[in-house]
Amino acid sequence: MKSEDAPQFNPDQQPKSPELDNVLKLFGIKDVNLKEATQLLLQQAYELFNSASLELSQVRSLEINGEQFFLQYNIYPRESGQVWIRVGLFKNQPPALIKNATAFNEGEVAMTRLMFNFEKGRVSGEVGTDENFEGRGFGSALVFMEEGIIRDIIRRYRDKVTPDGFKNEIVDNSRSSNEGKNYEGWTSSMAQKMGFEKIDENKFVKSYKPDDLK
């Protein structure tokens, strides 16, 4: 997709999904750049979530405040019955094959990865933002994407979901460094606004009952 074909931000545009509407309300977003980044990321993710494919690797181009970015969404079902998800935001065209699934790849500015264990009813993973891109809403948007990802996976693999639902545990690695000291950023704040319980310095937990996953 060429830059001129990438989705453009329109501050008067109505959100196209509950995810978009809710994240803006949760943040109380006023800053147009943060609103732009969050809205476009979630809009792109929402379109990817609604793909009919059960195993996919897709890339979408988008333009945020005049800058070109690429959102890559991967779903990898395993023979064990687990499902692995990875969403990465890249400044440049991402590679066809991700070299490092558990950390940042070259040109990647934000990422989230999740592993669904249906047998144990658990989701585990992490979210992170490159320190040079902190404060722009990317990590926070990825945290909110997890809600959409969970519902998407439930829709695709409904027959594997236990009656107890899921327990989601994520680690927030999107912290910048300030004179050698880490500080809690907007990503952690967003997780707590979404109902995640902070159980460690950068670890959060949230339970989803079956009725919550419809």
Short mmCIF file of C-alpha atoms in Angstrom, two decimals:
data_model
loop_
_atom_site.label_atom_id
_atom_site.label_comp_id
_atom_site.label_asym_id
_atom_site.label_seq_id
_atom_site.Cartn_x
_atom_site.Cartn_y
_atom_site.Cartn_z
CA MET A 1 0.00 0.00 0.00
CA LYS A 2 1.36 3.39 -0.95
CA SER A 3 1.58 6.22 1.55
CA GLU A 4 -1.17 8.16 -0.21
CA ASP A 5 -3.44 5.10 0.09
CA ALA A 6 -2.86 4.75 3.84
CA PRO A 7 -5.78 5.66 6.12
CA GLN A 8 -5.74 9.34 7.06
CA PHE A 9 -6.78 10.74 10.44
CA ASN A 10 -10.00 12.74 10.50
CA PRO A 11 -10.79 14.22 13.94
CA ASP A 12 -14.48 14.33 13.02
CA GLN A 13 -14.60 10.70 11.93
CA GLN A 14 -16.87 8.49 14.03
CA PRO A 15 -15.17 5.42 15.56
CA LYS A 16 -15.88 2.23 13.62
CA SER A 17 -15.83 -0.12 16.60
CA PRO A 18 -16.51 -0.19 20.36
CA GLU A 19 -12.75 -0.59 20.89
CA LEU A 20 -12.07 2.78 19.28
CA ASP A 21 -14.81 4.56 21.18
CA ASN A 22 -13.93 3.06 24.55
CA VAL A 23 -10.20 3.70 24.41
CA LEU A 24 -10.73 7.40 23.74
CA LYS A 25 -13.15 7.62 26.68
CA LEU A 26 -10.84 5.68 29.01
CA PHE A 27 -7.94 7.96 28.19
CA GLY A 28 -9.97 11.15 28.15
CA ILE A 29 -7.80 11.95 25.15
CA LYS A 30 -7.39 15.63 24.33
CA ASP A 31 -4.07 15.70 22.48
CA VAL A 32 -4.71 15.30 18.76
CA ASN A 33 -1.48 13.35 18.08
CA LEU A 34 -2.17 10.78 20.78
CA LYS A 35 -5.78 10.48 19.65
CA GLU A 36 -4.62 10.04 16.08
CA ALA A 37 -2.12 7.30 16.92
CA THR A 38 -4.54 5.37 19.11
CA GLN A 39 -7.51 5.64 16.78
CA LEU A 40 -5.65 4.58 13.66
CA LEU A 41 -3.91 1.66 15.37
CA LEU A 42 -7.17 0.32 16.75
CA GLN A 43 -9.00 0.83 13.48
CA GLN A 44 -6.38 -1.18 11.63
CA ALA A 45 -6.36 -3.91 14.27
CA TYR A 46 -10.15 -4.15 14.21
CA GLU A 47 -10.04 -4.83 10.47
CA LEU A 48 -7.36 -7.49 10.95
CA PHE A 49 -9.33 -9.17 13.75
CA ASN A 50 -12.27 -9.63 11.39
CA SER A 51 -10.28 -11.62 8.86
CA ALA A 52 -11.84 -14.99 8.09
CA SER A 53 -8.48 -16.78 8.11
CA LEU A 54 -7.54 -19.01 11.05
CA GLU A 55 -3.81 -18.80 10.37
CA LEU A 56 -2.47 -15.61 8.93
CA SER A 57 0.26 -13.02 8.73
CA GLN A 58 -0.98 -9.68 7.51
CA VAL A 59 0.54 -6.21 7.23
CA ARG A 60 -1.40 -2.95 7.06
CA SER A 61 0.04 0.45 6.22
CA LEU A 62 -1.08 3.57 8.06
CA GLU A 63 -0.01 7.17 8.35
CA ILE A 64 0.14 8.92 11.74
CA ASN A 65 0.84 12.63 11.89
CA GLY A 66 2.57 12.49 8.52
CA GLU A 67 4.70 9.46 9.44
CA GLN A 68 4.40 6.08 7.74
CA PHE A 69 3.95 2.98 9.93
CA PHE A 70 3.15 -0.69 9.35
CA LEU A 71 1.00 -2.88 11.61
CA GLN A 72 1.75 -6.59 11.39
CA TYR A 73 -0.69 -9.13 12.84
CA ASN A 74 0.21 -12.84 13.13
CA ILE A 75 -1.84 -15.85 14.28
CA TYR A 76 -0.09 -19.20 14.66
CA PRO A 77 -2.15 -22.18 15.89
CA ARG A 78 0.00 -24.94 17.41
CA GLU A 79 -0.50 -28.70 17.23
CA SER A 80 -0.62 -28.66 21.03
CA GLY A 81 -3.89 -26.73 20.83
CA GLN A 82 -2.34 -23.45 21.90
CA VAL A 83 -2.64 -20.33 19.79
CA TRP A 84 0.15 -17.77 19.53
CA ILE A 85 -0.56 -14.14 18.58
CA ARG A 86 1.88 -11.34 17.81
CA VAL A 87 1.10 -7.75 16.82
CA GLY A 88 3.95 -5.41 15.92
CA LEU A 89 4.06 -1.77 14.87
CA PHE A 90 7.01 -1.02 12.57
CA LYS A 91 8.48 2.23 11.30
CA ASN A 92 9.59 0.48 8.11
CA GLN A 93 8.17 -2.39 6.06
CA PRO A 94 8.41 -5.43 8.38
CA PRO A 95 10.13 -8.63 7.28
CA ALA A 96 7.99 -11.45 5.91
CA LEU A 97 9.28 -13.67 8.71
CA ILE A 98 9.74 -12.29 12.22
CA LYS A 99 13.28 -13.05 13.40
CA ASN A 100 12.61 -12.46 17.09
CA ALA A 101 9.14 -13.38 18.33
CA THR A 102 9.80 -12.49 21.96
CA ALA A 103 11.52 -9.11 21.63
CA PHE A 104 11.79 -6.12 19.34
CA ASN A 105 12.82 -6.58 15.74
CA GLU A 106 14.69 -4.03 13.65
CA GLY A 107 12.48 -1.03 12.98
CA GLU A 108 9.79 -2.15 15.44
CA VAL A 109 8.45 0.60 17.73
CA ALA A 110 5.78 -1.30 19.68
CA MET A 111 4.66 -4.90 20.05
CA THR A 112 2.40 -7.24 21.96
CA ARG A 113 2.45 -11.03 21.99
CA LEU A 114 0.03 -13.47 23.55
CA MET A 115 -0.06 -17.24 24.04
CA PHE A 116 -3.48 -18.82 24.55
CA ASN A 117 -3.54 -22.06 26.54
CA PHE A 118 -7.13 -23.31 26.18
CA GLU A 119 -6.61 -26.36 28.39
CA LYS A 120 -5.55 -24.23 31.36
CA GLY A 121 -7.74 -21.24 30.49
CA ARG A 122 -4.77 -18.87 30.51
CA VAL A 123 -3.45 -16.10 28.29
CA SER A 124 0.10 -14.92 28.88
CA GLY A 125 2.24 -12.39 27.10
CA GLU A 126 3.72 -8.94 27.12
CA VAL A 127 3.47 -5.49 25.60
CA GLY A 128 6.33 -3.09 24.95
CA THR A 129 7.20 0.23 23.33
CA ASP A 130 10.60 1.42 22.14
CA GLU A 131 11.74 4.20 24.48
CA ASN A 132 12.15 6.60 21.55
CA PHE A 133 8.42 6.32 20.85
CA GLU A 134 7.09 6.40 24.42
CA GLY A 135 4.29 8.83 25.18
CA ARG A 136 2.60 8.58 21.78
CA GLY A 137 -0.07 6.08 22.75
CA PHE A 138 1.28 3.10 20.82
CA GLY A 139 1.81 0.78 23.79
CA SER A 140 -1.51 1.79 25.33
CA ALA A 141 -3.33 1.09 22.08
CA LEU A 142 -1.72 -2.36 21.94
CA VAL A 143 -2.88 -3.11 25.48
CA PHE A 144 -6.40 -2.22 24.45
CA MET A 145 -6.02 -4.37 21.33
CA GLU A 146 -5.69 -7.37 23.61
CA GLU A 147 -9.40 -7.11 24.42
CA GLY A 148 -10.17 -7.36 20.72
CA ILE A 149 -7.64 -10.14 20.22
CA ILE A 150 -9.15 -12.24 23.02
CA ARG A 151 -12.65 -11.88 21.61
CA ASP A 152 -11.33 -12.68 18.14
CA ILE A 153 -9.66 -15.88 19.31
CA ILE A 154 -12.77 -16.91 21.25
CA ARG A 155 -14.82 -16.46 18.09
CA ARG A 156 -12.39 -18.57 16.06
CA TYR A 157 -11.88 -21.32 18.67
CA ARG A 158 -15.13 -21.21 20.64
CA ASP A 159 -15.27 -25.00 20.97
CA LYS A 160 -11.99 -24.99 22.96
CA VAL A 161 -13.01 -22.42 25.57
CA THR A 162 -13.53 -23.77 29.10
CA PRO A 163 -16.62 -22.71 31.13
CA ASP A 164 -14.30 -20.80 33.48
CA GLY A 165 -13.12 -18.49 30.69
CA PHE A 166 -9.61 -17.02 30.68
CA LYS A 167 -7.13 -15.48 33.06
CA ASN A 168 -4.99 -12.95 31.21
CA GLU A 169 -1.53 -12.13 32.57
CA ILE A 170 0.64 -9.57 30.78
CA VAL A 171 4.01 -7.99 31.44
CA ASP A 172 4.47 -4.31 30.58
CA ASN A 173 7.91 -3.70 29.13
CA SER A 174 7.15 -0.28 27.63
CA ARG A 175 9.10 1.76 30.13
CA SER A 176 11.53 4.48 29.25
CA SER A 177 14.77 5.06 31.06
CA ASN A 178 15.33 8.34 32.92
CA GLU A 179 18.86 8.65 34.28
CA GLY A 180 18.99 4.91 34.77
CA LYS A 181 15.66 4.74 36.61
CA ASN A 182 12.54 3.14 35.21
CA TYR A 183 9.21 4.82 35.67
CA GLU A 184 5.65 3.67 35.12
CA GLY A 185 4.33 4.93 31.80
CA TRP A 186 0.97 5.36 30.16
CA THR A 187 0.80 1.70 29.13
CA SER A 188 0.64 0.55 32.76
CA SER A 189 -1.85 3.29 33.52
CA MET A 190 -4.04 2.14 30.64
CA ALA A 191 -3.96 -1.47 31.82
CA GLN A 192 -5.21 -0.45 35.25
CA LYS A 193 -7.95 1.72 33.74
CA MET A 194 -9.07 -1.35 31.81
CA GLY A 195 -9.48 -3.37 34.99
CA PHE A 196 -6.15 -5.19 35.15
CA GLU A 197 -4.88 -5.82 38.67
CA LYS A 198 -1.25 -4.92 39.28
CA ILE A 199 0.41 -7.90 40.99
CA ASP A 200 4.08 -7.02 40.51
CA GLU A 201 6.26 -4.10 39.42
CA ASN A 202 5.25 -4.50 35.79
CA LYS A 203 2.85 -7.47 35.77
CA PHE A 204 -0.93 -7.26 35.45
CA VAL A 205 -3.77 -9.80 35.63
CA LYS A 206 -7.38 -9.74 34.47
CA SER A 207 -9.97 -12.54 34.42
CA TYR A 208 -12.56 -12.98 31.68
CA LYS A 209 -15.73 -14.98 32.29
CA PRO A 210 -17.55 -16.63 29.37
CA ASP A 211 -20.25 -13.96 29.35
CA ASP A 212 -17.56 -11.28 29.02
CA LEU A 213 -16.19 -12.89 25.88
CA LYS A 214 -19.27 -12.79 23.67
#
